[in-house]
């Protein structure tokens, strides 16, 4: 690691097109240049951003490499938007006029949502077509990803048979592993790799933090969070209830791991654990719930270029704000109140 930069482990949440927020965060971190990435754990859209980082930084983390990674991220998200132009799931004219990024009134989205509730993807998508597959295969050099020595890479998926988390490391990652990490079971057939089948990693690790505990020197984990933990309003409609359930489900694994981190920290503070065997993990979060929470779940399928740029700008601003406020805290202290996050009700 360079003495001029601070090492950090990055944990990237999934969240469909809201992953463009993470694109913005990563773009600002790479532009800033003061952080050395020791490891990345990604799930779903976070896994896509993670492999793009690994592709760009395969030769190191010099400015030229960071610029390459920024270009890789921008090119991939541009290709996502280009492919989405031909999708039947589009905003209505009224939504465009009103500046509403959601797809709640989209006939295409309504039909797609109904099909997902009424029929299996093995029935309505028998050829198992996934529009992300060709984008990953053309936009990511997986040979470069597998030989990336600059940082450790971990992608999470959910094993369908066992219900356990599967964590894929850099040495065996292919496009199928990324698709497995992002496989929503109501949209796509389970991704089969070897003798196992996988669904979206968000069910069991969004993102997984535990790989950092075993293999990383840095005490700092920087989480890029997309899914809001709290919402002040009570969901009333069937769609609102389902969306809130999904948010809770996709944050549950992260809450469990943060609670474990806090538990170990308490025992270390009380002198009940050996500091030579257990380390005090420093947790940091870059998020913007005020900007992302109002967007709604359906907007996670909105891949219009203007929307992705909007999300990128929010991410860039959030990262800049965090770096200005907390860069000096890296290696020194946790910058979030974990106990408030995981035990907010007392």
PDB file of C-alpha atoms in Angstrom, residues 27-232:
ATOM      1  CA  UNK A  27     -15.960   8.106  -9.600  1.00  0.00           C
ATOM      2  CA  UNK A  28     -15.366  10.745  -6.912  1.00  0.00           C
ATOM      3  CA  UNK A  29     -13.186   8.453  -4.791  1.00  0.00           C
ATOM      4  CA  UNK A  30     -11.063   7.601  -7.827  1.00  0.00           C
ATOM      5  CA  UNK A  31     -10.838  11.251  -8.879  1.00  0.00           C
ATOM      6  CA  UNK A  32      -9.874  12.324  -5.344  1.00  0.00           C
ATOM      7  CA  UNK A  33      -7.085   9.751  -5.259  1.00  0.00           C
ATOM      8  CA  UNK A  34      -6.391   9.739  -1.508  1.00  0.00           C
ATOM      9  CA  UNK A  35      -7.931   6.318  -0.837  1.00  0.00           C
ATOM     10  CA  UNK A  36      -6.140   3.060  -1.583  1.00  0.00           C
ATOM     11  CA  UNK A  37      -8.641   0.257  -2.188  1.00  0.00           C
ATOM     12  CA  UNK A  38      -7.517  -2.879  -0.358  1.00  0.00           C
ATOM     13  CA  UNK A  39     -10.619  -4.998  -1.014  1.00  0.00           C
ATOM     14  CA  UNK A  40     -14.095  -4.745  -2.505  1.00  0.00           C
ATOM     15  CA  UNK A  41     -17.191  -6.744  -1.619  1.00  0.00           C
ATOM     16  CA  UNK A  42     -20.113  -6.281  -3.997  1.00  0.00           C
ATOM     17  CA  UNK A  43     -23.604  -7.626  -4.479  1.00  0.00           C
ATOM     18  CA  UNK A  44     -25.894  -7.337  -7.526  1.00  0.00           C
ATOM     19  CA  UNK A  45     -25.328  -3.875  -9.047  1.00  0.00           C
ATOM     20  CA  UNK A  46     -22.539  -3.556  -6.488  1.00  0.00           C
ATOM     21  CA  UNK A  47     -20.938  -6.650  -8.003  1.00  0.00           C
ATOM     22  CA  UNK A  48     -21.051  -5.041 -11.443  1.00  0.00           C
ATOM     23  CA  UNK A  49     -19.400  -1.900 -10.161  1.00  0.00           C
ATOM     24  CA  UNK A  50     -16.841  -4.078  -8.353  1.00  0.00           C
ATOM     25  CA  UNK A  51     -15.731  -6.004 -11.454  1.00  0.00           C
ATOM     26  CA  UNK A  52     -15.522  -2.767 -13.430  1.00  0.00           C
ATOM     27  CA  UNK A  53     -13.209  -1.422 -10.727  1.00  0.00           C
ATOM     28  CA  UNK A  54     -11.108  -4.591 -10.870  1.00  0.00           C
ATOM     29  CA  UNK A  55     -10.880  -4.374 -14.666  1.00  0.00           C
ATOM     30  CA  UNK A  56      -9.797  -0.737 -14.516  1.00  0.00           C
ATOM     31  CA  UNK A  57      -7.357  -1.160 -11.630  1.00  0.00           C
ATOM     32  CA  UNK A  58      -5.864  -4.498 -12.705  1.00  0.00           C
ATOM     33  CA  UNK A  59      -2.456  -2.902 -13.297  1.00  0.00           C
ATOM     34  CA  UNK A  60      -2.368  -0.811 -10.123  1.00  0.00           C
ATOM     35  CA  UNK A  61      -3.900   2.276  -8.546  1.00  0.00           C
ATOM     36  CA  UNK A  62      -1.871   5.046 -10.126  1.00  0.00           C
ATOM     37  CA  UNK A  63      -3.703   8.016 -11.601  1.00  0.00           C
ATOM     38  CA  UNK A  64      -3.680   6.452 -15.058  1.00  0.00           C
ATOM     39  CA  UNK A  65      -5.265   3.297 -13.628  1.00  0.00           C
ATOM     40  CA  UNK A  66      -7.870   5.253 -11.678  1.00  0.00           C
ATOM     41  CA  UNK A  67      -8.755   7.196 -14.834  1.00  0.00           C
ATOM     42  CA  UNK A  68      -9.117   3.917 -16.703  1.00  0.00           C
ATOM     43  CA  UNK A  69     -11.474   2.615 -14.014  1.00  0.00           C
ATOM     44  CA  UNK A  70     -13.538   5.816 -14.210  1.00  0.00           C
ATOM     45  CA  UNK A  71     -13.794   5.360 -17.974  1.00  0.00           C
ATOM     46  CA  UNK A  72     -14.784   1.694 -17.532  1.00  0.00           C
ATOM     47  CA  UNK A  73     -17.589   2.623 -15.154  1.00  0.00           C
ATOM     48  CA  UNK A  74     -18.883   5.403 -17.403  1.00  0.00           C
ATOM     49  CA  UNK A  75     -18.800   3.225 -20.529  1.00  0.00           C
ATOM     50  CA  UNK A  76     -20.661   0.374 -18.845  1.00  0.00           C
ATOM     51  CA  UNK A  77     -23.453   2.531 -17.454  1.00  0.00           C
ATOM     52  CA  UNK A  78     -23.761   4.242 -20.839  1.00  0.00           C
ATOM     53  CA  UNK A  79     -24.213   0.812 -22.446  1.00  0.00           C
ATOM     54  CA  UNK A  80     -26.925   0.007 -19.888  1.00  0.00           C
ATOM     55  CA  UNK A  81     -28.789   3.167 -20.892  1.00  0.00           C
ATOM     56  CA  UNK A  82     -28.354   2.464 -24.599  1.00  0.00           C
ATOM     57  CA  UNK A  83     -29.799  -1.038 -24.191  1.00  0.00           C
ATOM     58  CA  UNK A  84     -32.704   0.303 -22.138  1.00  0.00           C
ATOM     59  CA  UNK A  85     -33.873   2.524 -24.990  1.00  0.00           C
ATOM     60  CA  UNK A  86     -35.414  -0.562 -26.591  1.00  0.00           C
ATOM     61  CA  UNK A  87     -37.087  -1.789 -23.416  1.00  0.00           C
ATOM     62  CA  UNK A  88     -40.901  -1.840 -23.250  1.00  0.00           C
ATOM     63  CA  UNK A  89     -40.594  -0.580 -19.684  1.00  0.00           C
ATOM     64  CA  UNK A  90     -40.523   3.193 -20.057  1.00  0.00           C
ATOM     65  CA  UNK A  91     -41.836   6.204 -18.178  1.00  0.00           C
ATOM     66  CA  UNK A  92     -45.102   7.708 -19.376  1.00  0.00           C
ATOM     67  CA  UNK A  93     -45.256  11.128 -20.981  1.00  0.00           C
ATOM     68  CA  UNK A  94     -46.933  12.453 -17.844  1.00  0.00           C
ATOM     69  CA  UNK A  95     -44.068  11.157 -15.690  1.00  0.00           C
ATOM     70  CA  UNK A  96     -41.564  12.869 -17.952  1.00  0.00           C
ATOM     71  CA  UNK A  97     -43.448  16.145 -17.790  1.00  0.00           C
ATOM     72  CA  UNK A  98     -43.754  15.932 -14.005  1.00  0.00           C
ATOM     73  CA  UNK A  99     -40.121  14.876 -13.540  1.00  0.00           C
ATOM     74  CA  UNK A 100     -41.110  11.618 -11.850  1.00  0.00           C
ATOM     75  CA  UNK A 101     -38.392   8.983 -12.302  1.00  0.00           C
ATOM     76  CA  UNK A 102     -40.586   6.065 -11.163  1.00  0.00           C
ATOM     77  CA  UNK A 103     -42.243   3.540 -13.466  1.00  0.00           C
ATOM     78  CA  UNK A 104     -45.374   3.052 -11.380  1.00  0.00           C
ATOM     79  CA  UNK A 105     -47.652   4.330 -14.172  1.00  0.00           C
ATOM     80  CA  UNK A 106     -45.787   2.572 -16.971  1.00  0.00           C
ATOM     81  CA  UNK A 107     -47.986  -0.029 -18.776  1.00  0.00           C
ATOM     82  CA  UNK A 108     -44.859  -2.024 -19.590  1.00  0.00           C
ATOM     83  CA  UNK A 109     -43.801  -2.097 -15.955  1.00  0.00           C
ATOM     84  CA  UNK A 110     -47.335  -3.037 -14.824  1.00  0.00           C
ATOM     85  CA  UNK A 111     -47.392  -5.970 -17.261  1.00  0.00           C
ATOM     86  CA  UNK A 112     -43.895  -7.061 -16.264  1.00  0.00           C
ATOM     87  CA  UNK A 113     -44.772  -6.824 -12.571  1.00  0.00           C
ATOM     88  CA  UNK A 114     -47.939  -8.875 -13.107  1.00  0.00           C
ATOM     89  CA  UNK A 115     -46.071 -11.553 -15.040  1.00  0.00           C
ATOM     90  CA  UNK A 116     -43.509 -11.788 -12.241  1.00  0.00           C
ATOM     91  CA  UNK A 117     -46.271 -12.371  -9.708  1.00  0.00           C
ATOM     92  CA  UNK A 118     -48.308 -14.808 -11.791  1.00  0.00           C
ATOM     93  CA  UNK A 119     -45.740 -16.848 -13.698  1.00  0.00           C
ATOM     94  CA  UNK A 120     -42.275 -18.272 -13.198  1.00  0.00           C
ATOM     95  CA  UNK A 121     -39.386 -16.926 -15.306  1.00  0.00           C
ATOM     96  CA  UNK A 122     -38.971 -20.523 -16.462  1.00  0.00           C
ATOM     97  CA  UNK A 123     -42.341 -20.025 -18.152  1.00  0.00           C
ATOM     98  CA  UNK A 124     -42.302 -16.432 -19.444  1.00  0.00           C
ATOM     99  CA  UNK A 125     -38.542 -16.398 -20.174  1.00  0.00           C
ATOM    100  CA  UNK A 126     -37.842 -19.980 -21.322  1.00  0.00           C
ATOM    101  CA  UNK A 127     -34.679 -18.971 -23.224  1.00  0.00           C
ATOM    102  CA  UNK A 128     -33.323 -17.339 -20.052  1.00  0.00           C
ATOM    103  CA  UNK A 129     -32.510 -14.076 -21.785  1.00  0.00           C
ATOM    104  CA  UNK A 130     -30.799 -11.508 -19.595  1.00  0.00           C
ATOM    105  CA  UNK A 131     -30.037  -8.110 -21.164  1.00  0.00           C
ATOM    106  CA  UNK A 132     -27.112  -7.615 -18.786  1.00  0.00           C
ATOM    107  CA  UNK A 133     -25.234 -10.679 -20.055  1.00  0.00           C
ATOM    108  CA  UNK A 134     -23.985  -9.198 -23.360  1.00  0.00           C
ATOM    109  CA  UNK A 135     -23.169  -5.888 -21.638  1.00  0.00           C
ATOM    110  CA  UNK A 136     -20.947  -7.633 -19.107  1.00  0.00           C
ATOM    111  CA  UNK A 137     -19.298  -9.830 -21.703  1.00  0.00           C
ATOM    112  CA  UNK A 138     -18.486  -6.887 -23.969  1.00  0.00           C
ATOM    113  CA  UNK A 139     -17.817  -4.297 -21.261  1.00  0.00           C
ATOM    114  CA  UNK A 140     -15.650  -6.251 -18.824  1.00  0.00           C
ATOM    115  CA  UNK A 141     -12.376  -8.049 -19.523  1.00  0.00           C
ATOM    116  CA  UNK A 142     -12.721 -10.907 -17.056  1.00  0.00           C
ATOM    117  CA  UNK A 143      -9.175 -12.100 -17.738  1.00  0.00           C
ATOM    118  CA  UNK A 144      -7.997  -8.750 -16.375  1.00  0.00           C
ATOM    119  CA  UNK A 145     -10.392  -9.049 -13.438  1.00  0.00           C
ATOM    120  CA  UNK A 146      -9.029 -12.483 -12.504  1.00  0.00           C
ATOM    121  CA  UNK A 147      -5.440 -11.259 -12.614  1.00  0.00           C
ATOM    122  CA  UNK A 148      -6.115  -8.052 -10.688  1.00  0.00           C
ATOM    123  CA  UNK A 149      -3.539  -8.145  -7.904  1.00  0.00           C
ATOM    124  CA  UNK A 150      -4.210  -4.609  -6.693  1.00  0.00           C
ATOM    125  CA  UNK A 151      -7.034  -5.525  -4.322  1.00  0.00           C
ATOM    126  CA  UNK A 152      -9.106  -8.459  -3.121  1.00  0.00           C
ATOM    127  CA  UNK A 153     -12.480  -8.934  -4.771  1.00  0.00           C
ATOM    128  CA  UNK A 154     -15.527 -10.723  -3.342  1.00  0.00           C
ATOM    129  CA  UNK A 155     -18.943 -11.115  -4.988  1.00  0.00           C
ATOM    130  CA  UNK A 156     -21.941 -12.502  -3.094  1.00  0.00           C
ATOM    131  CA  UNK A 157     -24.767 -14.723  -4.304  1.00  0.00           C
ATOM    132  CA  UNK A 158     -27.383 -16.882  -2.594  1.00  0.00           C
ATOM    133  CA  UNK A 159     -27.187 -20.659  -3.024  1.00  0.00           C
ATOM    134  CA  UNK A 160     -30.722 -21.722  -3.985  1.00  0.00           C
ATOM    135  CA  UNK A 161     -30.507 -25.248  -2.591  1.00  0.00           C
ATOM    136  CA  UNK A 162     -28.791 -24.521   0.736  1.00  0.00           C
ATOM    137  CA  UNK A 163     -30.035 -20.984   1.361  1.00  0.00           C
ATOM    138  CA  UNK A 164     -26.488 -20.024   2.343  1.00  0.00           C
ATOM    139  CA  UNK A 165     -24.369 -17.182   1.063  1.00  0.00           C
ATOM    140  CA  UNK A 166     -21.788 -17.967  -1.596  1.00  0.00           C
ATOM    141  CA  UNK A 167     -18.801 -15.629  -1.871  1.00  0.00           C
ATOM    142  CA  UNK A 168     -16.824 -15.758  -5.106  1.00  0.00           C
ATOM    143  CA  UNK A 169     -13.265 -14.439  -5.070  1.00  0.00           C
ATOM    144  CA  UNK A 170     -11.339 -12.816  -7.904  1.00  0.00           C
ATOM    145  CA  UNK A 171      -9.573 -15.924  -9.148  1.00  0.00           C
ATOM    146  CA  UNK A 172     -12.742 -17.630 -10.433  1.00  0.00           C
ATOM    147  CA  UNK A 173     -15.026 -14.746 -11.375  1.00  0.00           C
ATOM    148  CA  UNK A 174     -16.753 -14.808 -14.759  1.00  0.00           C
ATOM    149  CA  UNK A 175     -19.759 -12.998 -16.172  1.00  0.00           C
ATOM    150  CA  UNK A 176     -21.931 -15.840 -14.812  1.00  0.00           C
ATOM    151  CA  UNK A 177     -20.807 -15.095 -11.254  1.00  0.00           C
ATOM    152  CA  UNK A 178     -21.828 -11.450 -11.638  1.00  0.00           C
ATOM    153  CA  UNK A 179     -25.184 -12.464 -13.131  1.00  0.00           C
ATOM    154  CA  UNK A 180     -25.673 -14.901 -10.251  1.00  0.00           C
ATOM    155  CA  UNK A 181     -25.087 -12.083  -7.772  1.00  0.00           C
ATOM    156  CA  UNK A 182     -27.769 -10.024  -9.544  1.00  0.00           C
ATOM    157  CA  UNK A 183     -30.308 -12.770 -10.275  1.00  0.00           C
ATOM    158  CA  UNK A 184     -33.720 -11.704  -8.990  1.00  0.00           C
ATOM    159  CA  UNK A 185     -35.720 -14.958  -8.832  1.00  0.00           C
ATOM    160  CA  UNK A 186     -38.988 -13.460 -10.087  1.00  0.00           C
ATOM    161  CA  UNK A 187     -37.256 -12.004 -13.157  1.00  0.00           C
ATOM    162  CA  UNK A 188     -34.622 -14.553 -14.196  1.00  0.00           C
ATOM    163  CA  UNK A 189     -33.954 -18.253 -13.970  1.00  0.00           C
ATOM    164  CA  UNK A 190     -31.417 -19.219 -11.318  1.00  0.00           C
ATOM    165  CA  UNK A 191     -27.862 -18.964 -12.634  1.00  0.00           C
ATOM    166  CA  UNK A 192     -26.264 -22.408 -12.667  1.00  0.00           C
ATOM    167  CA  UNK A 193     -22.526 -22.616 -12.061  1.00  0.00           C
ATOM    168  CA  UNK A 194     -21.067 -26.084 -11.746  1.00  0.00           C
ATOM    169  CA  UNK A 195     -23.567 -28.170  -9.832  1.00  0.00           C
ATOM    170  CA  UNK A 196     -25.127 -25.267  -7.960  1.00  0.00           C
ATOM    171  CA  UNK A 197     -27.802 -22.673  -8.722  1.00  0.00           C
ATOM    172  CA  UNK A 198     -27.742 -19.112  -7.450  1.00  0.00           C
ATOM    173  CA  UNK A 199     -30.047 -16.173  -6.860  1.00  0.00           C
ATOM    174  CA  UNK A 200     -29.349 -12.554  -5.983  1.00  0.00           C
ATOM    175  CA  UNK A 201     -26.792 -12.145  -3.215  1.00  0.00           C
ATOM    176  CA  UNK A 202     -28.888  -9.444  -1.563  1.00  0.00           C
ATOM    177  CA  UNK A 203     -30.892 -12.057   0.309  1.00  0.00           C
ATOM    178  CA  UNK A 204     -27.888 -13.240   2.319  1.00  0.00           C
ATOM    179  CA  UNK A 205     -25.229 -10.528   1.974  1.00  0.00           C
ATOM    180  CA  UNK A 206     -25.926  -7.014   0.721  1.00  0.00           C
ATOM    181  CA  UNK A 207     -23.004  -6.620   0.812  1.00  0.00           C
ATOM    182  CA  UNK A 208     -21.046  -9.253   2.744  1.00  0.00           C
ATOM    183  CA  UNK A 209     -18.591  -7.761   5.239  1.00  0.00           C
ATOM    184  CA  UNK A 210     -17.143 -10.907   6.793  1.00  0.00           C
ATOM    185  CA  UNK A 211     -14.615 -11.575   3.963  1.00  0.00           C
ATOM    186  CA  UNK A 212     -12.798  -8.426   5.087  1.00  0.00           C
ATOM    187  CA  UNK A 213     -12.332  -9.683   8.636  1.00  0.00           C
ATOM    188  CA  UNK A 214     -10.206 -12.646   7.610  1.00  0.00           C
ATOM    189  CA  UNK A 215      -8.031 -11.278   4.844  1.00  0.00           C
ATOM    190  CA  UNK A 216      -7.555  -7.505   5.124  1.00  0.00           C
ATOM    191  CA  UNK A 217      -5.053  -5.368   7.010  1.00  0.00           C
ATOM    192  CA  UNK A 218      -7.167  -2.223   6.924  1.00  0.00           C
ATOM    193  CA  UNK A 219      -9.489  -1.648   9.861  1.00  0.00           C
ATOM    194  CA  UNK A 220     -11.728   0.634   7.772  1.00  0.00           C
ATOM    195  CA  UNK A 221     -14.834  -0.593   5.952  1.00  0.00           C
ATOM    196  CA  UNK A 222     -16.580   1.997   3.790  1.00  0.00           C
ATOM    197  CA  UNK A 223     -20.134   0.942   2.910  1.00  0.00           C
ATOM    198  CA  UNK A 224     -21.861   2.513  -0.081  1.00  0.00           C
ATOM    199  CA  UNK A 225     -25.498   2.146   0.905  1.00  0.00           C
ATOM    200  CA  UNK A 226     -28.355   2.347  -1.590  1.00  0.00           C
ATOM    201  CA  UNK A 227     -31.316   0.829   0.256  1.00  0.00           C
ATOM    202  CA  UNK A 228     -32.817   3.033   2.986  1.00  0.00           C
ATOM    203  CA  UNK A 229     -32.821   1.449   6.422  1.00  0.00           C
ATOM    204  CA  UNK A 230     -35.544   3.659   7.857  1.00  0.00           C
ATOM    205  CA  UNK A 231     -38.698   5.218   6.450  1.00  0.00           C
ATOM    206  CA  UNK A 232     -40.861   7.575   8.523  1.00  0.00           C
TER     207      UNK A 232
END
